[in-house]
Amino acid sequence: MKNRPGIFNDVIGPIMRGPSSSHTAASWRAAKICIDILNEPLKKAIIDFDKDGAWAPNYREQGTTIGIEGGLLGLEMSDDQIKNTEQVAKEKGISIFYEINSYQTNHVNTFRLVLEGTHGKKTQVTAISIGGGSFEIQEIDGFKVSINGGYYELLLIGIPKDILLQDIALLFSEKKSISESFNDKKRLINIKFSKEISKYVIDKLKHTISFDELIIIKPVLPIVSGNESDLPFTSIQSLIEFAEKENLDLGAIGLLYEKNQSGLNDDEVINKMKNIVEIIEGSIKTGLEGTNYKDRILPQQSHLIDKAQKKKKILENSIVNKIIANVSAIMESKSAMEVVVANPTAGSCGVVGGVLRAVADDINASNNELIQAYFATGIIGVYFAMGPGFSAEEHGCQVECGASAGMAAAGIVQLFGGSAKQGIDAASMAIQNMIGLICDPIADRVEAPCLGKNVSAAVNALSSATMACAGYNALIPLNEVIETVSSVSKQMPTSVKCTGKGGLAITKTACAIKEKLSLKTSME
């Protein structure tokens, strides 16, 4: 499983604010790295999108500007100032502009950043958002690169061509990889490390090789890459066989996977998950207490379930009520720019947290049992990440709410005390039910019909877990279900892949809502 995804880096996370992990978190991460690449204080930035790309029509509404500006300004996602990046930029004397242009791309979520520093340096960076907060910087000033924020990176620009790459590699015994790229007569060497690059290494380099510029890039992902170890399983089928042989449930498998992926020990991995779960639980609490944000469509609604139940207008003491309230609360926190966890995306962040909390309360599960359930969700997400990934712009909402339904179903089976195979089967059934789900946010805000889809995915997860634990036959193996998601997405038109050009997004009412919000924004 070379270059395998991680639970913390690629599935449960990032910890973020904003409506969309693809738009907000990925752009924040890429922009943060761009400041390292610029290698001097920022004075001016021009960001542009291809006119035929998925972001051109909705980059403001879906939070791309917040992510990019937050990253460029050095603001952390937990910092409340990220809600007001324009004011922060003004106070710092930094100019940030956006343009729609036409240029060749290889991904629908491509964006370019042209940065100018206070000392006159200029640099152009091209990046893509892959989904769920993952990204890749693909080009720096014409040099082809592949930077995803997982490593400490050393860029050497202008090294003479007569110095062999293998000779340069000998200087760095702790490197994880070394590559080179050419732009006209210039050369860029990219060296990746799993540990911080020491001053000793830099000094040694300066006295050994001539170069024009040296750039150090720090990782932005929660787990530094390059510390992976071999696993006793690779495919889903071999996972099931290993689990049965060793008598392990899916939570234990997920923990084992992330331990081998990260290089951390059991306690370190568990504590990281506990921290993430605390943030998810906090977003439920924040949502239920009430949130406000001027630029959103829906008001607070999560409290209405409890009110209706007390007035006996709906079923009393139903777990479905708790699921709806919890999911709504997380989604409302997200839409109010509060801190949430993309799980696996911001657009589907209500599903796993909302339903696992409801089920855990219903069966009086302990916190440790809940943490194990999250590891079970994570391993399902890992295999989904190996397949289509989590980009709605590429595959529609079947890779957001569909993926989260499968993850949540496995987590519920874990809470029920089910086997690893039952967790896998539950995930298969849940995802089967959501294949072909389109992504059509109204007025380009990730609120509606996203809320309803999150609730449906959560209830679907519960029913699928119930069927799996009762002995129902999933029929189609999970790996084939995931493969089908990818094949179906190729048949789906671009208009229903988070572009705002199809589905409910182009109804008469949706267009009126968008126009009203646009008018309100322009007046402010």
Short mmCIF file of C-alpha atoms in Angstrom, two decimals:
data_model
loop_
_atom_site.label_atom_id
_atom_site.label_comp_id
_atom_site.label_asym_id
_atom_site.label_seq_id
_atom_site.Cartn_x
_atom_site.Cartn_y
_atom_site.Cartn_z
CA MET A 1 0.00 0.00 0.00
CA LYS A 2 2.55 2.58 -1.16
CA ASN A 3 1.57 6.21 -0.58
CA ARG A 4 -1.49 4.96 1.28
CA PRO A 5 -3.85 7.55 2.80
CA GLY A 6 -3.99 8.14 6.54
CA ILE A 7 -7.03 8.34 8.79
CA PHE A 8 -5.98 11.69 10.28
CA ASN A 9 -4.44 13.21 7.14
CA ASP A 10 -7.03 12.13 4.59
CA VAL A 11 -10.25 10.93 6.22
CA ILE A 12 -11.18 12.30 9.66
CA GLY A 13 -10.05 15.91 9.34
CA PRO A 14 -8.97 18.55 8.78
CA ILE A 15 -10.08 20.60 11.78
CA MET A 16 -11.44 23.67 10.02
CA ARG A 17 -13.97 26.42 9.57
CA GLY A 18 -16.04 27.18 6.52
CA PRO A 19 -18.56 25.55 4.27
CA SER A 20 -16.35 23.30 2.15
CA SER A 21 -13.21 21.32 2.92
CA SER A 22 -12.34 21.21 -0.78
CA HIS A 23 -12.66 24.97 -1.08
CA THR A 24 -11.69 26.24 2.36
CA ALA A 25 -9.34 23.75 4.03
CA ALA A 26 -7.41 22.68 0.93
CA SER A 27 -6.92 26.26 -0.23
CA TRP A 28 -5.80 27.29 3.28
CA ARG A 29 -3.22 24.52 3.37
CA ALA A 30 -1.90 25.32 -0.11
CA ALA A 31 -1.76 29.07 0.58
CA LYS A 32 0.09 28.49 3.85
CA ILE A 33 2.77 26.55 1.97
CA CYS A 34 2.91 29.27 -0.71
CA ILE A 35 4.13 31.73 1.94
CA ASP A 36 7.04 29.35 2.63
CA ILE A 37 7.73 29.22 -1.10
CA LEU A 38 7.68 33.02 -1.41
CA ASN A 39 10.27 33.05 1.37
CA GLU A 40 9.68 36.69 2.32
CA PRO A 41 6.80 38.75 3.75
CA LEU A 42 3.79 39.02 1.43
CA LYS A 43 2.87 42.33 -0.19
CA LYS A 44 0.42 41.39 -2.94
CA ALA A 45 -1.41 38.28 -4.18
CA ILE A 46 -3.41 37.59 -7.31
CA ILE A 47 -5.39 34.34 -7.34
CA ASP A 48 -7.07 33.14 -10.49
CA PHE A 49 -9.31 30.28 -11.55
CA ASP A 50 -9.85 28.76 -14.97
CA LYS A 51 -13.15 29.90 -16.47
CA ASP A 52 -14.09 26.29 -17.27
CA GLY A 53 -13.13 24.95 -13.84
CA ALA A 54 -15.51 24.02 -11.02
CA TRP A 55 -14.46 26.90 -8.78
CA ALA A 56 -14.94 29.82 -11.15
CA PRO A 57 -18.70 30.26 -10.47
CA ASN A 58 -18.67 29.77 -6.70
CA TYR A 59 -15.26 30.41 -5.15
CA ARG A 60 -16.54 33.18 -2.86
CA GLU A 61 -19.74 31.48 -1.75
CA GLN A 62 -18.00 28.19 -0.93
CA GLY A 63 -15.28 29.76 1.18
CA THR A 64 -12.25 29.59 -1.11
CA THR A 65 -11.41 33.23 -0.43
CA ILE A 66 -11.51 32.65 3.33
CA GLY A 67 -9.19 29.66 3.04
CA ILE A 68 -6.68 31.29 0.71
CA GLU A 69 -6.61 34.57 2.61
CA GLY A 70 -6.33 32.82 5.96
CA GLY A 71 -3.38 30.78 4.71
CA LEU A 72 -1.64 33.76 3.13
CA LEU A 73 -2.12 35.86 6.27
CA GLY A 74 -0.83 33.13 8.58
CA LEU A 75 -4.11 32.72 10.44
CA GLU A 76 -4.91 29.39 12.05
CA MET A 77 -8.32 27.82 11.52
CA SER A 78 -9.01 28.13 15.24
CA ASP A 79 -8.43 31.91 15.11
CA ASP A 80 -11.68 33.91 15.04
CA GLN A 81 -9.94 36.47 12.80
CA ILE A 82 -10.29 34.04 9.91
CA LYS A 83 -13.94 35.09 9.76
CA ASN A 84 -12.79 38.57 8.73
CA THR A 85 -9.73 38.07 6.53
CA GLU A 86 -10.35 41.16 4.40
CA GLN A 87 -9.98 43.41 7.43
CA VAL A 88 -6.85 41.57 8.60
CA ALA A 89 -5.27 41.94 5.14
CA LYS A 90 -6.09 45.65 5.12
CA GLU A 91 -4.52 46.14 8.54
CA LYS A 92 -1.36 44.35 7.40
CA GLY A 93 -1.18 46.33 4.15
CA ILE A 94 -1.54 43.22 1.98
CA SER A 95 -3.50 43.39 -1.28
CA ILE A 96 -5.34 40.25 -2.43
CA PHE A 97 -7.19 40.08 -5.75
CA TYR A 98 -9.17 37.40 -7.60
CA GLU A 99 -9.54 36.83 -11.34
CA ILE A 100 -11.24 34.41 -13.73
CA ASN A 101 -8.98 33.55 -16.68
CA SER A 102 -8.45 30.80 -19.21
CA TYR A 103 -5.54 28.42 -18.84
CA GLN A 104 -4.78 24.75 -19.27
CA THR A 105 -5.54 22.56 -16.25
CA ASN A 106 -5.59 18.84 -15.45
CA HIS A 107 -8.13 19.06 -12.61
CA VAL A 108 -11.46 20.83 -12.15
CA ASN A 109 -10.33 22.29 -8.79
CA THR A 110 -7.25 24.14 -10.04
CA PHE A 111 -6.15 27.53 -8.74
CA ARG A 112 -3.07 29.71 -9.31
CA LEU A 113 -1.45 32.13 -6.93
CA VAL A 114 0.87 34.90 -8.08
CA LEU A 115 2.61 36.32 -5.02
CA GLU A 116 4.80 39.37 -4.61
CA GLY A 117 6.94 39.91 -1.53
CA THR A 118 7.92 43.07 0.27
CA HIS A 119 11.49 42.73 -1.05
CA GLY A 120 10.37 42.39 -4.66
CA LYS A 121 10.39 38.62 -5.15
CA LYS A 122 7.59 37.19 -7.31
CA THR A 123 6.46 33.59 -7.58
CA GLN A 124 3.64 31.72 -9.31
CA VAL A 125 2.23 28.52 -7.83
CA THR A 126 -0.39 26.18 -9.33
CA ALA A 127 -2.32 23.89 -7.00
CA ILE A 128 -5.31 21.57 -7.06
CA SER A 129 -7.83 20.55 -4.39
CA ILE A 130 -8.41 16.80 -4.38
CA GLY A 131 -11.30 16.63 -1.90
CA GLY A 132 -11.78 16.52 1.85
CA GLY A 133 -9.04 19.10 2.42
CA SER A 134 -6.36 17.21 0.49
CA PHE A 135 -4.40 19.17 -2.10
CA GLU A 136 -1.34 19.07 -4.31
CA ILE A 137 0.95 21.87 -5.42
CA GLN A 138 1.86 20.88 -8.97
CA GLU A 139 3.94 23.74 -10.30
CA ILE A 140 6.23 26.46 -8.95
CA ASP A 141 7.44 29.10 -11.43
CA GLY A 142 7.22 26.61 -14.29
CA PHE A 143 8.88 23.75 -12.40
CA LYS A 144 6.79 20.58 -12.04
CA VAL A 145 6.52 19.45 -8.43
CA SER A 146 4.32 17.30 -6.22
CA ILE A 147 3.85 18.78 -2.74
CA ASN A 148 0.93 17.72 -0.55
CA GLY A 149 1.86 19.18 2.83
CA GLY A 150 2.90 15.93 4.48
CA TYR A 151 6.68 16.38 4.48
CA TYR A 152 9.37 18.84 5.43
CA GLU A 153 10.56 19.89 1.99
CA LEU A 154 13.79 21.40 0.76
CA LEU A 155 13.75 23.18 -2.60
CA LEU A 156 17.06 24.03 -4.24
CA ILE A 157 16.81 26.25 -7.30
CA GLY A 158 19.61 26.93 -9.77
CA ILE A 159 21.93 24.00 -9.02
CA PRO A 160 24.31 23.46 -11.99
CA LYS A 161 23.20 20.66 -14.30
CA ASP A 162 26.60 18.98 -14.25
CA ILE A 163 26.10 18.00 -10.60
CA LEU A 164 24.44 14.58 -10.66
CA LEU A 165 21.21 14.01 -8.73
CA GLN A 166 22.64 10.90 -7.08
CA ASP A 167 25.61 12.90 -5.81
CA ILE A 168 23.25 15.43 -4.24
CA ALA A 169 21.25 12.58 -2.72
CA LEU A 170 24.38 11.32 -0.91
CA LEU A 171 24.43 14.53 1.14
CA PHE A 172 21.06 13.74 2.75
CA SER A 173 21.06 10.40 4.53
CA GLU A 174 17.68 11.06 6.19
CA LYS A 175 15.83 12.00 3.00
CA LYS A 176 12.64 10.16 2.03
CA SER A 177 12.82 11.08 -1.65
CA ILE A 178 14.64 13.34 -4.07
CA SER A 179 13.49 14.55 -7.48
CA GLU A 180 14.37 17.19 -10.02
CA SER A 181 12.52 19.40 -12.48
CA PHE A 182 13.68 21.67 -15.27
CA ASN A 183 12.35 24.98 -16.58
CA ASP A 184 14.29 26.23 -19.60
CA LYS A 185 17.88 26.30 -18.40
CA LYS A 186 17.05 26.28 -14.70
CA ARG A 187 16.87 23.29 -12.39
CA LEU A 188 14.89 22.62 -9.21
CA ILE A 189 15.76 19.87 -6.74
CA ASN A 190 13.02 18.78 -4.32
CA ILE A 191 14.07 16.74 -1.27
CA LYS A 192 11.49 15.40 1.20
CA PHE A 193 12.13 14.63 4.88
CA SER A 194 10.10 13.21 7.77
CA LYS A 195 11.97 15.30 10.32
CA GLU A 196 12.68 18.99 10.56
CA ILE A 197 15.67 19.99 8.46
CA SER A 198 18.53 20.86 10.79
CA LYS A 199 20.72 23.95 10.61
CA TYR A 200 23.70 21.60 10.34
CA VAL A 201 22.33 20.12 7.10
CA ILE A 202 21.67 23.56 5.63
CA ASP A 203 25.15 24.84 6.55
CA LYS A 204 26.74 21.71 5.11
CA LEU A 205 24.80 22.17 1.90
CA LYS A 206 25.80 25.83 1.54
CA HIS A 207 29.47 24.90 1.78
CA THR A 208 29.18 21.99 -0.66
CA ILE A 209 26.97 23.02 -3.61
CA SER A 210 26.28 26.30 -5.38
CA PHE A 211 22.66 27.30 -5.95
CA ASP A 212 20.58 30.42 -6.51
CA GLU A 213 17.90 29.92 -3.87
CA LEU A 214 17.07 27.62 -0.96
CA ILE A 215 13.48 27.24 0.25
CA ILE A 216 12.29 25.25 3.28
CA ILE A 217 8.64 24.15 3.41
CA LYS A 218 7.05 22.94 6.63
CA PRO A 219 4.29 20.29 6.67
CA VAL A 220 0.69 21.41 7.16
CA LEU A 221 -0.89 17.98 7.64
CA PRO A 222 -1.44 16.67 11.20
CA ILE A 223 0.71 13.56 10.60
CA VAL A 224 4.13 13.92 9.01
CA SER A 225 4.56 11.49 6.12
CA GLY A 226 7.35 8.99 5.62
CA ASN A 227 7.10 7.06 8.89
CA GLU A 228 4.90 4.27 7.54
CA SER A 229 5.53 0.60 8.27
CA ASP A 230 4.20 -2.52 6.57
CA LEU A 231 0.70 -3.79 7.33
CA PRO A 232 -0.46 -7.40 7.64
CA PHE A 233 -3.21 -6.70 5.08
CA THR A 234 -3.67 -4.66 1.91
CA SER A 235 -7.03 -5.35 0.27
CA ILE A 236 -10.41 -5.28 1.98
CA GLN A 237 -10.66 -9.04 1.68
CA SER A 238 -7.25 -9.59 3.28
CA LEU A 239 -8.30 -7.16 6.04
CA ILE A 240 -11.34 -9.31 6.81
CA GLU A 241 -9.24 -12.49 6.79
CA PHE A 242 -6.65 -10.95 9.10
CA ALA A 243 -9.34 -9.66 11.47
CA GLU A 244 -10.97 -13.09 11.68
CA LYS A 245 -7.63 -14.84 12.19
CA GLU A 246 -6.56 -12.46 14.97
CA ASN A 247 -10.08 -12.02 16.41
CA LEU A 248 -9.98 -8.24 15.95
CA ASP A 249 -12.93 -5.93 15.44
CA LEU A 250 -12.90 -3.08 12.92
CA GLY A 251 -12.01 -0.47 15.54
CA ALA A 252 -8.85 -2.40 16.42
CA ILE A 253 -8.03 -2.70 12.72
CA GLY A 254 -8.42 1.04 12.25
CA LEU A 255 -6.17 1.76 15.23
CA LEU A 256 -3.56 -0.70 13.93
CA TYR A 257 -3.71 0.90 10.49
CA GLU A 258 -3.14 4.45 11.74
CA LYS A 259 -0.41 3.32 14.13
CA ASN A 260 1.48 1.77 11.19
CA GLN A 261 0.68 4.73 8.97
CA SER A 262 1.84 7.45 11.37
CA GLY A 263 4.71 5.79 13.20
CA LEU A 264 3.08 6.78 16.50
CA ASN A 265 2.32 4.42 19.36
CA ASP A 266 -1.15 3.31 20.49
CA ASP A 267 -1.56 5.99 23.15
CA GLU A 268 -0.47 8.79 20.82
CA VAL A 269 -2.89 7.70 18.10
CA ILE A 270 -5.77 7.27 20.56
CA ASN A 271 -5.14 10.68 22.11
CA LYS A 272 -5.20 12.32 18.69
CA MET A 273 -8.54 10.70 18.00
CA LYS A 274 -9.87 11.77 21.41
CA ASN A 275 -8.95 15.37 20.59
CA ILE A 276 -10.77 15.19 17.26
CA VAL A 277 -13.86 13.62 18.83
CA GLU A 278 -13.93 16.38 21.47
CA ILE A 279 -14.06 18.97 18.69
CA ILE A 280 -16.87 17.09 16.93
CA GLU A 281 -18.82 16.85 20.19
CA GLY A 282 -18.16 20.54 20.75
CA SER A 283 -19.65 21.41 17.38
CA ILE A 284 -22.83 19.54 18.35
CA LYS A 285 -23.03 21.49 21.60
CA THR A 286 -22.36 24.81 19.84
CA GLY A 287 -25.00 24.11 17.24
CA LEU A 288 -27.67 23.13 19.75
CA GLU A 289 -26.97 26.24 21.83
CA GLY A 290 -27.59 28.41 18.78
CA THR A 291 -25.52 29.93 15.99
CA ASN A 292 -25.79 33.01 13.83
CA TYR A 293 -24.03 34.03 10.63
CA LYS A 294 -25.16 36.69 8.19
CA ASP A 295 -24.19 34.93 4.96
CA ARG A 296 -26.19 31.72 5.19
CA ILE A 297 -29.57 30.53 3.98
CA LEU A 298 -31.01 28.57 6.89
CA PRO A 299 -31.55 29.85 10.44
CA GLN A 300 -30.90 27.70 13.48
CA GLN A 301 -33.23 24.69 13.33
CA SER A 302 -31.53 21.97 15.41
CA HIS A 303 -33.42 23.04 18.56
CA LEU A 304 -36.78 22.50 16.86
CA ILE A 305 -36.61 18.72 17.28
CA ASP A 306 -36.60 18.90 21.06
CA LYS A 307 -39.42 21.45 21.03
CA ALA A 308 -41.55 19.32 18.73
CA GLN A 309 -40.90 16.21 20.81
CA LYS A 310 -41.93 17.94 24.04
CA LYS A 311 -45.15 19.10 22.39
CA LYS A 312 -45.72 15.52 21.15
CA LYS A 313 -45.83 16.64 17.54
CA ILE A 314 -43.35 13.93 16.54
CA LEU A 315 -42.37 10.49 17.85
CA GLU A 316 -41.24 10.63 21.45
CA ASN A 317 -37.84 9.33 22.60
CA SER A 318 -36.90 8.25 19.08
CA ILE A 319 -33.23 7.86 18.24
CA VAL A 320 -34.04 9.36 14.85
CA ASN A 321 -34.92 12.61 16.60
CA LYS A 322 -31.51 12.69 18.25
CA ILE A 323 -29.80 11.92 14.96
CA ILE A 324 -31.56 14.76 13.16
CA ALA A 325 -30.82 17.24 15.97
CA ASN A 326 -27.14 16.25 16.20
CA VAL A 327 -26.54 16.28 12.46
CA SER A 328 -28.29 19.64 12.15
CA ALA A 329 -26.25 21.09 15.00
CA ILE A 330 -22.93 20.16 13.37
CA MET A 331 -24.05 21.51 10.00
CA GLU A 332 -25.20 24.75 11.62
CA SER A 333 -21.85 25.15 13.37
CA LYS A 334 -20.13 24.69 10.02
CA SER A 335 -22.35 27.22 8.26
CA ALA A 336 -21.74 29.73 11.07
CA MET A 337 -17.96 29.46 10.53
CA GLU A 338 -17.41 27.71 13.86
CA VAL A 339 -14.69 25.09 14.23
CA VAL A 340 -15.70 21.66 12.88
CA VAL A 341 -14.03 18.49 11.67
CA ALA A 342 -14.33 17.53 8.00
CA ASN A 343 -15.42 13.92 8.32
CA PRO A 344 -14.58 13.04 5.60
CA THR A 345 -15.58 16.44 4.14
CA ALA A 346 -17.10 19.63 5.50
CA GLY A 347 -20.15 19.14 3.29
CA SER A 348 -20.81 15.77 4.96
CA CYS A 349 -19.40 16.57 8.40
CA GLY A 350 -22.71 16.05 10.22
CA VAL A 351 -23.19 12.36 9.44
CA VAL A 352 -20.58 10.42 11.43
CA GLY A 353 -20.51 12.68 14.48
CA GLY A 354 -24.26 13.11 14.61
CA VAL A 355 -25.27 9.47 14.39
CA LEU A 356 -22.44 8.02 16.51
CA ARG A 357 -23.29 10.42 19.34
CA ALA A 358 -26.96 9.47 19.15
CA VAL A 359 -26.26 5.73 19.11
CA ALA A 360 -23.66 5.99 21.88
CA ASP A 361 -26.19 7.83 24.06
CA ASP A 362 -28.90 5.30 23.28
CA ILE A 363 -26.83 2.27 24.31
CA ASN A 364 -24.83 4.04 27.04
CA ALA A 365 -21.52 3.42 25.29
CA SER A 366 -18.37 4.57 27.06
CA ASN A 367 -16.07 7.22 25.63
CA ASN A 368 -13.44 4.56 24.88
CA GLU A 369 -16.04 2.56 22.94
CA LEU A 370 -16.93 5.69 20.98
CA ILE A 371 -13.27 6.31 20.15
CA GLN A 372 -12.96 2.75 18.82
CA ALA A 373 -16.03 3.36 16.67
CA TYR A 374 -14.28 6.34 15.10
CA PHE A 375 -11.31 4.15 14.20
CA ALA A 376 -13.76 1.78 12.50
CA THR A 377 -15.14 4.69 10.46
CA GLY A 378 -11.61 5.75 9.59
CA ILE A 379 -10.55 2.47 8.01
CA ILE A 380 -13.61 2.54 5.74
CA GLY A 381 -12.70 6.07 4.74
CA VAL A 382 -9.16 4.97 3.94
CA TYR A 383 -10.35 2.51 1.30
CA PHE A 384 -12.73 5.11 -0.09
CA ALA A 385 -9.82 7.54 -0.32
CA MET A 386 -7.87 4.93 -2.28
CA GLY A 387 -10.76 4.79 -4.75
CA PRO A 388 -12.62 7.88 -5.91
CA GLY A 389 -11.57 10.10 -3.00
CA PHE A 390 -13.84 12.81 -1.62
CA SER A 391 -14.09 15.50 -4.30
CA ALA A 392 -17.71 16.35 -5.12
CA GLU A 393 -16.48 18.39 -8.09
CA GLU A 394 -15.23 15.12 -9.59
CA HIS A 395 -17.82 12.61 -8.36
CA GLY A 396 -20.86 14.36 -6.88
CA CYS A 397 -22.22 13.94 -3.36
CA GLN A 398 -21.92 10.15 -3.51
CA VAL A 399 -18.31 10.66 -2.33
CA GLU A 400 -19.32 13.01 0.46
CA CYS A 401 -22.61 11.89 2.04
CA GLY A 402 -22.22 8.48 0.43
CA ALA A 403 -18.76 7.95 1.89
CA SER A 404 -19.78 9.31 5.30
CA ALA A 405 -22.79 6.97 5.39
CA GLY A 406 -20.53 3.98 4.83
CA MET A 407 -18.08 5.19 7.44
CA ALA A 408 -20.83 5.84 9.99
CA ALA A 409 -22.44 2.44 9.37
CA ALA A 410 -19.16 0.72 10.22
CA GLY A 411 -18.83 2.85 13.34
CA ILE A 412 -22.31 1.90 14.51
CA VAL A 413 -21.56 -1.79 14.02
CA GLN A 414 -18.49 -1.26 16.22
CA LEU A 415 -20.70 0.30 18.93
CA PHE A 416 -23.09 -2.64 18.61
CA GLY A 417 -20.20 -5.04 19.24
CA GLY A 418 -20.26 -6.44 15.71
CA SER A 419 -17.42 -8.08 13.81
CA ALA A 420 -15.07 -6.49 11.31
CA LYS A 421 -16.88 -8.25 8.46
CA GLN A 422 -20.23 -6.95 9.67
CA GLY A 423 -18.77 -3.44 9.74
CA ILE A 424 -17.50 -3.86 6.18
CA ASP A 425 -20.87 -5.22 5.05
CA ALA A 426 -22.73 -2.35 6.73
CA ALA A 427 -20.51 0.14 4.91
CA SER A 428 -21.17 -1.64 1.62
CA MET A 429 -24.95 -1.48 2.09
CA ALA A 430 -24.93 2.16 3.15
CA ILE A 431 -22.83 3.27 0.17
CA GLN A 432 -24.92 1.15 -2.21
CA ASN A 433 -27.93 3.23 -1.18
CA MET A 434 -26.26 6.51 -2.17
CA ILE A 435 -24.50 5.70 -5.45
CA GLY A 436 -25.20 8.40 -8.01
CA LEU A 437 -26.10 11.07 -5.44
CA ILE A 438 -25.65 14.49 -7.05
CA CYS A 439 -24.16 17.62 -5.51
CA ASP A 440 -26.35 20.68 -6.11
CA PRO A 441 -25.94 23.24 -3.29
CA ILE A 442 -28.55 26.01 -3.40
CA ALA A 443 -27.03 29.46 -3.93
CA ASP A 444 -23.58 27.85 -3.73
CA ARG A 445 -23.87 27.61 0.06
CA VAL A 446 -23.22 24.18 1.50
CA GLU A 447 -26.46 24.16 3.51
CA ALA A 448 -29.33 22.90 1.41
CA PRO A 449 -30.03 20.28 0.23
CA CYS A 450 -26.83 19.30 2.07
CA LEU A 451 -28.51 19.22 5.49
CA GLY A 452 -31.20 16.80 4.31
CA LYS A 453 -28.61 14.62 2.61
CA ASN A 454 -26.54 14.49 5.79
CA VAL A 455 -29.59 13.46 7.81
CA SER A 456 -30.55 10.83 5.22
CA ALA A 457 -27.00 9.48 5.19
CA ALA A 458 -26.98 9.22 9.00
CA VAL A 459 -30.30 7.35 9.16
CA ASN A 460 -29.15 5.18 6.25
CA ALA A 461 -26.02 4.35 8.27
CA LEU A 462 -28.12 3.24 11.23
CA SER A 463 -30.41 1.06 9.13
CA SER A 464 -27.47 -0.49 7.26
CA ALA A 465 -25.64 -1.26 10.52
CA THR A 466 -28.80 -2.77 11.96
CA MET A 467 -29.25 -5.00 8.91
CA ALA A 468 -25.59 -6.09 8.92
CA CYS A 469 -25.65 -7.02 12.60
CA ALA A 470 -28.95 -8.87 12.10
CA GLY A 471 -27.33 -11.00 9.40
CA TYR A 472 -28.60 -9.36 6.20
CA ASN A 473 -26.56 -10.10 3.07
CA ALA A 474 -24.70 -7.07 1.64
CA LEU A 475 -24.37 -9.07 -1.59
CA ILE A 476 -21.89 -6.75 -3.33
CA PRO A 477 -18.46 -6.60 -1.65
CA LEU A 478 -17.32 -3.17 -0.45
CA ASN A 479 -14.41 -2.98 -2.91
CA GLU A 480 -16.80 -3.49 -5.83
CA VAL A 481 -19.19 -0.89 -4.43
CA ILE A 482 -16.37 1.65 -4.20
CA GLU A 483 -15.29 0.82 -7.76
CA THR A 484 -18.88 1.37 -8.89
CA VAL A 485 -18.91 4.85 -7.33
CA SER A 486 -15.97 5.76 -9.58
CA SER A 487 -17.55 4.31 -12.70
CA VAL A 488 -20.91 5.98 -12.06
CA SER A 489 -19.26 9.38 -11.54
CA LYS A 490 -17.90 9.22 -15.09
CA GLN A 491 -21.48 9.00 -16.34
CA MET A 492 -22.66 11.98 -14.31
CA PRO A 493 -22.72 15.39 -16.03
CA THR A 494 -20.51 18.15 -14.65
CA SER A 495 -23.61 20.25 -13.96
CA VAL A 496 -24.47 18.05 -10.94
CA LYS A 497 -20.98 17.99 -9.46
CA CYS A 498 -20.92 21.00 -7.14
CA THR A 499 -20.91 23.61 -9.91
CA GLY A 500 -24.27 25.20 -9.13
CA LYS A 501 -25.35 24.52 -12.72
CA GLY A 502 -27.78 21.64 -12.22
CA GLY A 503 -30.23 19.91 -9.91
CA LEU A 504 -32.00 21.97 -7.27
CA ALA A 505 -29.42 24.74 -7.68
CA ILE A 506 -31.08 25.95 -10.88
CA THR A 507 -34.70 25.86 -9.76
CA LYS A 508 -36.62 29.12 -9.84
CA THR A 509 -36.62 29.40 -6.06
CA ALA A 510 -32.91 28.60 -5.73
CA CYS A 511 -32.02 31.24 -8.32
CA ALA A 512 -34.12 33.80 -6.43
CA ILE A 513 -32.35 32.93 -3.17
CA LYS A 514 -28.96 33.30 -4.82
CA GLU A 515 -29.89 36.64 -6.32
CA LYS A 516 -31.16 37.89 -2.96
CA LEU A 517 -27.96 36.85 -1.19
CA SER A 518 -25.79 38.39 -3.91
CA LEU A 519 -27.69 41.67 -3.65
CA LYS A 520 -27.34 41.66 0.12
CA THR A 521 -23.59 41.04 -0.13
CA SER A 522 -23.08 43.81 -2.70
CA MET A 523 -24.98 46.31 -0.54
CA GLU A 524 -22.81 45.49 2.46
#
